[in-house]
Amino acid sequence: MVPFRWAITSAGKIAADFAHAVRQLEGHEVVAVAARSEAAAREFCARHARGAAAYGGYEAMFRCDRHGADACYVATRPDSHRALCERLIARRVPTLCEKPLATSVDDVAALYAAAAASRTFLMEGVWTRCFPATAKARELLRGGAIGDVVAVQAEFGYAIANGCPDGVRGSAATGGMGRDIGVYLAEKALLAFDSRDYDLADARGVAVLGRGDGVDLTVAASARMVGRDPKRRGGVASLLWTGQCDTPEVCAVLGTAGSLRFAATHHTPRTLEVTTRTSRTASRTEVLDFPEPGDDGAHRWNYPGSISLQYEAASVARAVRAGAVEAPEWTHADSLAAHRIVERVRDQCYAPTADVDAAKPGDF
Ligand SMILES: NC(=O)C1=CN([C@@H]2O[C@H](COP(=O)(O)OP(=O)(O)OC[C@H]3O[C@@H](n4cnc5c(N)ncnc54)[C@H](OP(=O)(O)O)[C@@H]3O)[C@@H](O)[C@H]2O)C=CC1
Ligand SMILES: O=C1OC[C@@H](O)[C@H](O)[C@H]1O
């Protein structure tokens, strides 16, 4: 088959990981890379995407049709996502944009509206949804393997003080940890309570640690989901995100007949424990393993599990080739629902009455 050709916007860290994941994925290639400076784009191509055309300035690549890319991967800072996606959508370029798609629900909604109006593919890069373990979890949940879902509990955190790119996380411009990784927790709520069947009834920021500047660092949040069909009972989500320490990343979905557990690193899931329960003491657990794709070891990954960006690249290629405007794994509705959860939580955290620890500016 003709290879699926990628253009990449930025010469940053996840962009490099993506280039190496795609390099090792059969039927995919990177044909163009743009960075704010041409030198950075050239260096990126030499190190991570040999043979790709290098562009100085994103617009130069968007304007050029010589590279013949089938889709563009936007991997810049979150506060630039909306404007870049708008420019790509205006040119009807299928676009995969790193999470968070934008830094407010209104911006996210505006992008999906623009994509729908011009029939252009747009996906927020919530790559977790493209992993085989997630697909299996969705199949099991839909098939009633653990009965009716009652609750989901998940945490995700890492210490941003240990060398995160400046401005990408924990900054007012880009929206704090909720926008960075809260979206992965909202994804878990929407996995347990599928956005096709459930609506968000309520989301709350229960407690927050921050610096009083609108940047959330650690948040304990909850959400309540209701079934659209009154026969579905709905349930609750208990979510915790933090930029102050590394966490195990465990997630449990609790149902009336058992539970699903992502044993570790649920944003890059490789193990799923399925427990069926006939009483409080009688249960049976099956462990399902989903090994990550093979890696030739030529690249030192910037982020854990990045070889599995292959799953997301493959999902995009399938959807674009089918002429779809969204990927079924992470639809526009899923993404909007996730941003609504994060934004409602965030707004409450920073309401005047919120318990914000503003005593130690910069101390995190
Ligand atoms: N899926 C995942 O697991 C991960 C996703 N991400 C997401 O990817 C995106 C990029 O993160 P990451 O690669 O870690 O960040 P980096 O800092 O490594 O790269 C960000 C890039 O943004 C570009 N940029 C555009 N405008 C600005 C500006 N005003 N100031 C600074 N940089 C700017 C730069 O591109 P240029 O090279 O053109 O100068 C820079 O290289 C974020 O949205 C992040 O949330 C990050 C890590 C993992
Ligand atoms: O998307 C993300 O997930 C994994 C983290 O390591 C990364 O910093 C974050 O942006």
Coordinates of C-alpha atoms and ligand atoms in Angstrom, one line a residue:
M1 CA 0.0 0.0 0.0
V2 CA 1.1 3.6 -0.6
P3 CA 2.6 4.9 2.7
F4 CA 0.7 7.3 4.9
R5 CA 2.7 10.5 4.9
W6 CA 3.1 12.7 7.9
A7 CA 4.0 16.4 8.3
I8 CA 5.1 17.4 11.8
T9 CA 4.7 20.8 13.4
S10 CA 7.5 21.5 15.9
A11 CA 10.9 20.1 16.6
G12 CA 10.1 19.4 20.3
K13 CA 10.3 16.3 22.5
I14 CA 7.1 14.5 21.7
A15 CA 7.5 15.4 18.0
A16 CA 10.8 13.5 18.1
D17 CA 9.2 10.5 19.8
F18 CA 6.4 10.5 17.2
A19 CA 8.9 10.6 14.3
H20 CA 10.6 7.5 15.6
A21 CA 7.4 5.7 16.4
V22 CA 6.2 6.4 12.8
R23 CA 9.6 5.5 11.3
Q24 CA 9.2 2.0 12.8
L25 CA 5.6 1.6 11.7
E26 CA 5.1 -0.1 8.4
G27 CA 3.3 1.9 5.8
H28 CA 4.0 5.3 7.4
E29 CA 6.6 7.9 6.8
V30 CA 7.4 11.5 7.9
V31 CA 7.8 13.7 4.8
A32 CA 7.9 17.2 6.2
V33 CA 8.9 18.9 9.5
A34 CA 8.4 22.6 10.4
A35 CA 9.9 24.4 13.3
R36 CA 10.0 28.0 14.3
S37 CA 13.5 28.1 13.1
E38 CA 14.7 26.5 9.9
A39 CA 17.9 25.3 11.7
A40 CA 15.9 23.5 14.3
A41 CA 13.8 21.8 11.6
R42 CA 16.9 20.8 9.7
E43 CA 18.6 19.4 12.8
F44 CA 15.4 17.5 13.6
C45 CA 15.2 16.0 10.2
A46 CA 18.9 14.9 10.4
R47 CA 18.3 13.2 13.8
H48 CA 14.8 12.0 13.6
A49 CA 13.3 12.1 10.1
R50 CA 15.9 11.6 7.5
G51 CA 14.7 12.5 4.0
A52 CA 11.9 14.7 5.2
A53 CA 11.7 18.3 4.0
A54 CA 12.6 20.9 6.6
Y55 CA 10.7 24.2 6.8
G56 CA 11.5 27.3 8.8
G57 CA 8.2 28.5 10.1
Y58 CA 5.0 26.5 10.4
E59 CA 3.2 28.5 7.7
A60 CA 5.9 27.7 5.2
M61 CA 5.1 24.0 5.5
F62 CA 1.3 24.5 5.6
R63 CA 1.5 26.6 2.4
C64 CA 3.7 24.1 0.5
D65 CA 2.1 21.2 -1.3
R66 CA 5.3 19.7 -2.6
H67 CA 5.7 17.4 0.4
G68 CA 2.4 15.7 -0.2
A69 CA 1.6 14.9 3.4
D70 CA -1.7 13.1 4.1
A71 CA -2.0 14.5 7.7
C72 CA -0.2 16.9 10.0
Y73 CA 0.7 16.2 13.6
V74 CA 0.7 19.3 15.7
A75 CA 3.1 18.9 18.7
T76 CA 3.7 22.5 19.8
R77 CA 3.0 24.2 23.1
P78 CA -0.7 23.9 24.1
D79 CA -1.4 27.7 23.8
S80 CA -0.5 27.6 20.1
H81 CA -2.8 24.6 19.3
R82 CA -5.9 26.5 18.5
A83 CA -4.4 28.9 16.0
L84 CA -2.3 26.2 14.2
C85 CA -5.3 23.8 14.0
E86 CA -7.4 26.6 12.6
R87 CA -4.9 27.3 9.9
L88 CA -4.7 23.6 9.0
I89 CA -8.4 23.1 9.0
A90 CA -8.8 26.2 6.7
R91 CA -6.5 24.3 4.3
R92 CA -8.5 21.1 4.8
V93 CA -5.4 19.3 6.1
P94 CA -6.3 16.2 8.2
T95 CA -4.9 17.1 11.7
L96 CA -3.8 15.1 14.7
C97 CA -3.2 17.7 17.5
E98 CA -1.4 16.8 20.7
K99 CA -3.4 17.1 23.9
P100 CA -4.7 19.4 25.1
L101 CA -6.4 20.4 21.8
A102 CA -6.9 23.8 23.3
T103 CA -6.8 25.6 26.6
S104 CA -10.6 26.2 27.0
V105 CA -13.8 24.3 26.3
D106 CA -14.9 27.2 24.0
D107 CA -11.7 26.9 22.0
V108 CA -12.1 23.1 21.7
A109 CA -15.7 23.5 20.6
A110 CA -14.8 26.1 18.0
L111 CA -12.2 23.8 16.5
Y112 CA -14.5 20.9 16.2
A113 CA -17.2 23.2 14.7
A114 CA -14.7 24.4 12.1
A115 CA -13.5 20.8 11.3
A116 CA -17.1 19.7 10.9
A117 CA -18.0 22.7 8.7
S118 CA -15.1 22.0 6.3
R119 CA -15.4 18.2 6.6
T120 CA -11.7 18.0 7.8
F121 CA -10.4 15.3 10.0
L122 CA -9.4 16.5 13.4
M123 CA -8.3 14.4 16.4
E124 CA -7.0 15.4 19.8
G125 CA -4.0 13.1 20.5
V126 CA -5.4 11.2 23.5
W127 CA -3.4 8.2 22.3
T128 CA -4.5 6.1 25.3
R129 CA -7.7 5.5 23.4
C130 CA -5.8 3.8 20.5
F131 CA -4.1 1.1 22.6
P132 CA -5.3 -2.5 22.2
A133 CA -5.8 -2.7 26.0
T134 CA -8.2 0.3 25.9
A135 CA -10.1 -1.3 23.0
K136 CA -10.4 -4.5 25.0
A137 CA -11.6 -2.6 28.1
R138 CA -14.3 -0.8 26.0
E139 CA -15.4 -4.1 24.5
L140 CA -15.6 -5.8 28.0
L141 CA -17.5 -2.8 29.5
R142 CA -20.0 -2.6 26.7
G143 CA -20.5 -6.4 26.8
G144 CA -21.4 -6.2 30.5
A145 CA -18.4 -8.2 31.7
I146 CA -18.4 -6.5 35.1
G147 CA -22.1 -5.7 35.2
D148 CA -23.3 -2.1 35.5
V149 CA -20.5 0.3 36.2
V150 CA -20.9 2.1 39.5
A151 CA -17.6 4.0 39.9
V152 CA -14.1 4.6 38.5
Q153 CA -11.1 5.6 40.5
A154 CA -7.8 6.8 38.9
E155 CA -4.7 8.9 39.6
F156 CA -2.0 10.2 37.4
G157 CA 1.0 12.4 38.2
Y158 CA 4.6 13.1 37.6
A159 CA 7.0 15.5 39.2
I160 CA 7.2 18.5 36.8
A161 CA 10.2 19.8 38.8
N162 CA 12.3 16.9 37.3
G163 CA 13.0 18.5 34.0
C164 CA 9.8 19.2 32.1
P165 CA 10.0 21.6 29.1
D166 CA 9.5 25.2 30.2
G167 CA 6.0 26.5 29.6
V168 CA 4.5 23.3 28.5
R169 CA 3.3 22.3 32.0
G170 CA 2.5 24.2 35.1
S171 CA 2.4 27.6 33.4
A172 CA -0.6 30.0 33.4
A173 CA -0.4 30.2 29.6
T174 CA -0.8 26.5 29.0
G175 CA -3.3 25.8 31.7
G176 CA -1.7 23.7 34.5
M177 CA -1.9 20.0 35.2
G178 CA -5.6 19.7 34.5
R179 CA -5.1 20.5 30.9
D180 CA -1.9 18.5 30.7
I181 CA -2.9 15.2 32.4
G182 CA -6.3 15.8 33.9
V183 CA -7.5 15.0 30.4
Y184 CA -6.2 11.4 30.8
L185 CA -8.2 11.1 34.0
A186 CA -11.3 12.5 32.3
E187 CA -10.7 9.9 29.6
K188 CA -10.9 7.2 32.3
A189 CA -14.3 8.6 33.5
L190 CA -15.5 8.5 29.9
L191 CA -14.2 5.0 29.4
A192 CA -16.1 3.7 32.3
F193 CA -19.2 5.8 31.4
D194 CA -19.1 5.8 27.6
S195 CA -19.9 9.3 26.2
R196 CA -22.3 7.5 23.7
D197 CA -24.5 6.5 26.7
Y198 CA -23.8 8.9 29.5
D199 CA -23.7 12.6 30.2
L200 CA -21.8 14.5 32.7
A201 CA -24.1 15.6 35.5
D202 CA -21.6 17.3 37.7
A203 CA -17.8 17.7 38.2
R204 CA -16.1 19.1 41.2
G205 CA -12.7 20.1 42.2
V206 CA -12.7 18.8 45.8
A207 CA -9.3 20.1 46.8
V208 CA -6.3 21.8 45.1
L209 CA -2.7 22.6 45.7
G210 CA -1.5 25.5 43.6
R211 CA 0.2 28.8 43.8
G212 CA -2.9 30.9 43.7
D213 CA -2.1 32.0 40.1
G214 CA -4.7 29.8 38.3
V215 CA -2.2 26.9 37.7
D216 CA -3.4 23.8 39.3
L217 CA -0.6 21.5 40.5
T218 CA -2.5 18.8 42.5
V219 CA -6.2 18.3 42.3
A220 CA -8.6 15.8 43.9
A221 CA -11.7 15.8 41.7
S222 CA -15.0 14.0 41.3
A223 CA -17.6 13.7 38.6
R224 CA -21.0 12.2 38.4
M225 CA -22.3 10.7 35.2
V226 CA -25.9 9.9 34.3
G227 CA -27.3 7.5 31.7
R228 CA -29.2 9.0 28.8
D229 CA -31.4 6.0 28.9
P230 CA -33.1 6.0 32.4
K231 CA -32.4 2.3 32.6
R232 CA -28.7 3.0 32.9
R233 CA -27.9 3.8 36.5
G234 CA -24.9 6.1 36.0
G235 CA -22.2 6.5 38.6
V236 CA -19.3 8.4 40.0
A237 CA -15.6 9.1 39.2
S238 CA -12.9 9.8 41.7
L239 CA -9.9 11.4 40.0
L240 CA -6.6 12.7 41.2
W241 CA -3.9 14.5 39.2
T242 CA -0.6 16.0 40.3
G243 CA 2.5 17.6 38.9
Q244 CA 4.2 17.3 42.3
C245 CA 5.1 13.6 42.4
D246 CA 5.4 10.5 40.3
T247 CA 2.5 8.1 40.8
P248 CA 1.8 4.5 39.9
E249 CA -1.0 5.4 37.5
V250 CA -3.5 2.8 38.5
C251 CA -7.2 2.9 37.5
A252 CA -10.0 0.7 38.7
V253 CA -13.5 0.5 37.1
L254 CA -15.9 -0.9 39.6
G255 CA -19.1 -2.7 38.5
T256 CA -21.9 -4.7 40.0
A257 CA -20.4 -8.0 38.9
G258 CA -16.7 -7.3 39.1
S259 CA -14.0 -4.8 38.2
L260 CA -11.4 -3.9 35.5
R261 CA -8.0 -2.7 36.7
F262 CA -5.3 -1.0 34.7
A263 CA -2.5 -2.2 36.9
A264 CA 0.0 0.6 36.0
T265 CA 0.6 3.5 33.7
H266 CA -3.0 3.6 32.5
H267 CA -2.3 6.3 30.0
T268 CA -0.1 3.8 28.1
P269 CA -2.0 0.6 29.2
R270 CA -0.4 -2.8 28.7
T271 CA -2.1 -4.9 31.4
L272 CA -5.7 -5.3 32.1
E273 CA -6.9 -7.3 35.1
V274 CA -10.5 -8.5 34.8
T275 CA -12.2 -9.6 38.0
T276 CA -15.6 -11.2 38.1
R277 CA -17.2 -11.5 41.4
T278 CA -20.0 -13.7 42.6
S279 CA -19.8 -12.5 46.3
R280 CA -17.7 -10.3 48.5
T281 CA -15.3 -13.2 49.0
A282 CA -15.6 -15.2 45.8
S283 CA -13.9 -13.8 42.7
R284 CA -11.8 -14.8 39.7
T285 CA -9.2 -12.6 38.1
E286 CA -7.9 -12.9 34.6
V287 CA -4.8 -10.9 33.5
L288 CA -4.7 -9.8 29.9
D289 CA -1.3 -8.6 28.6
F290 CA -0.8 -6.3 25.6
P291 CA 2.9 -6.0 24.9
E292 CA 4.1 -2.8 23.3
P293 CA 5.2 -2.7 19.7
G294 CA 8.8 -3.8 19.0
D295 CA 11.5 -1.0 19.2
D296 CA 14.8 -1.0 17.3
G297 CA 16.4 0.9 20.2
A298 CA 17.9 3.6 17.9
H299 CA 16.1 6.5 19.7
R300 CA 16.2 7.4 23.4
W301 CA 12.6 8.1 24.1
N302 CA 11.7 11.4 25.7
Y303 CA 8.5 10.1 27.3
P304 CA 7.6 6.7 28.6
G305 CA 5.8 4.3 26.2
S306 CA 6.2 6.6 23.1
I307 CA 6.8 3.7 20.7
S308 CA 3.0 3.1 21.2
L309 CA 2.3 6.4 19.4
Q310 CA 2.2 3.9 16.5
Y311 CA -1.4 2.9 17.6
E312 CA -2.5 6.5 17.3
A313 CA -0.8 7.0 13.9
A314 CA -2.5 3.9 12.6
S315 CA -5.9 5.0 13.9
V316 CA -5.6 8.4 12.2
A317 CA -4.5 6.8 8.9
R318 CA -7.5 4.4 9.0
A319 CA -10.0 7.3 9.7
V320 CA -8.5 9.6 7.1
R321 CA -8.4 6.9 4.5
A322 CA -12.1 6.2 5.2
G323 CA -12.9 9.9 4.7
A324 CA -14.0 10.4 8.3
V325 CA -13.8 13.7 10.2
E326 CA -13.1 12.0 13.5
A327 CA -11.5 8.8 14.8
P328 CA -13.9 6.4 16.6
E329 CA -11.4 5.8 19.4
W330 CA -11.5 9.5 20.6
T331 CA -14.4 11.3 19.1
H332 CA -15.1 15.0 19.1
A333 CA -17.8 14.3 21.7
D334 CA -15.4 12.4 23.9
S335 CA -12.9 15.2 23.8
L336 CA -15.4 17.9 24.5
A337 CA -16.8 15.9 27.4
A338 CA -13.3 15.5 28.8
H339 CA -12.5 19.2 28.5
R340 CA -15.8 20.0 30.2
I341 CA -14.8 17.8 33.2
V342 CA -11.4 19.4 33.5
E343 CA -12.7 22.9 33.1
R344 CA -15.5 22.6 35.6
V345 CA -13.1 21.1 38.1
R346 CA -10.5 23.9 37.4
D347 CA -13.1 26.7 37.7
Q348 CA -14.2 25.4 41.1
C349 CA -10.6 25.1 42.3
Y350 CA -10.1 28.7 41.6
A351 CA -13.4 30.0 42.8
P352 CA -12.8 32.7 45.6
T353 CA -13.7 30.2 48.3
A354 CA -11.4 27.5 47.0
D355 CA -8.7 26.0 49.3
V356 CA -5.7 27.2 47.3
D357 CA -2.3 27.0 48.9
A358 CA -0.8 30.2 47.7
A359 CA 1.7 30.5 50.5
K360 CA 4.8 29.3 48.7
P361 CA 4.9 30.9 45.2
G362 CA 7.0 28.8 42.9
D363 CA 7.7 26.1 45.4
F364 CA 6.7 22.9 43.7
Ligands
LIG1 N1 1.0 12.2 24.2 C1 1.9 12.3 25.1 O1 2.2 11.4 25.9 C2 2.6 13.6 25.3 C3 2.1 14.7 24.8 N2 2.7 15.9 25.0 C4 2.1 17.2 24.5 O2 2.8 17.6 23.4 C5 2.9 19.0 23.3 C6 4.4 19.4 23.3 O3 5.0 18.9 24.4 P1 6.6 18.6 24.4 O4 7.0 18.0 23.2 O5 6.9 17.9 25.7 O6 7.2 20.1 24.5 P2 8.5 20.8 23.9 O7 8.8 22.0 24.7 O8 9.6 19.7 23.8 O9 8.1 21.2 22.5 C7 7.1 22.2 22.3 C8 7.3 22.9 21.0 O10 6.4 24.0 21.0 C9 6.8 24.9 20.0 N3 6.4 26.3 20.4 C10 5.5 27.0 19.7 N4 5.3 28.2 20.3 C11 6.1 28.2 21.3 C12 6.4 29.2 22.3 N5 5.8 30.4 22.3 N6 7.3 28.9 23.2 C13 7.9 27.7 23.3 N7 7.7 26.7 22.4 C14 6.8 27.0 21.4 C15 8.4 24.7 19.9 O11 8.5 24.3 18.6 P3 9.7 24.7 17.6 O12 10.5 23.4 17.7 O13 9.0 24.9 16.3 O14 10.4 25.9 18.1 C16 8.7 23.6 20.8 O15 9.6 22.7 20.3 C17 2.1 19.5 24.5 O16 0.8 19.8 24.1 C18 2.1 18.3 25.5 O17 1.0 18.3 26.3 C19 3.9 16.0 25.6 C20 4.5 14.9 26.1 C21 3.9 13.6 26.0
LIG2 O1 0.8 13.6 27.8 C1 1.6 13.4 28.7 O2 1.6 12.2 29.2 C2 2.8 11.7 29.7 C3 3.6 12.7 30.4 O3 4.9 12.1 30.7 C4 3.7 13.9 29.6 O4 4.5 14.8 30.3 C5 2.4 14.4 29.4 O5 2.4 15.6 28.7

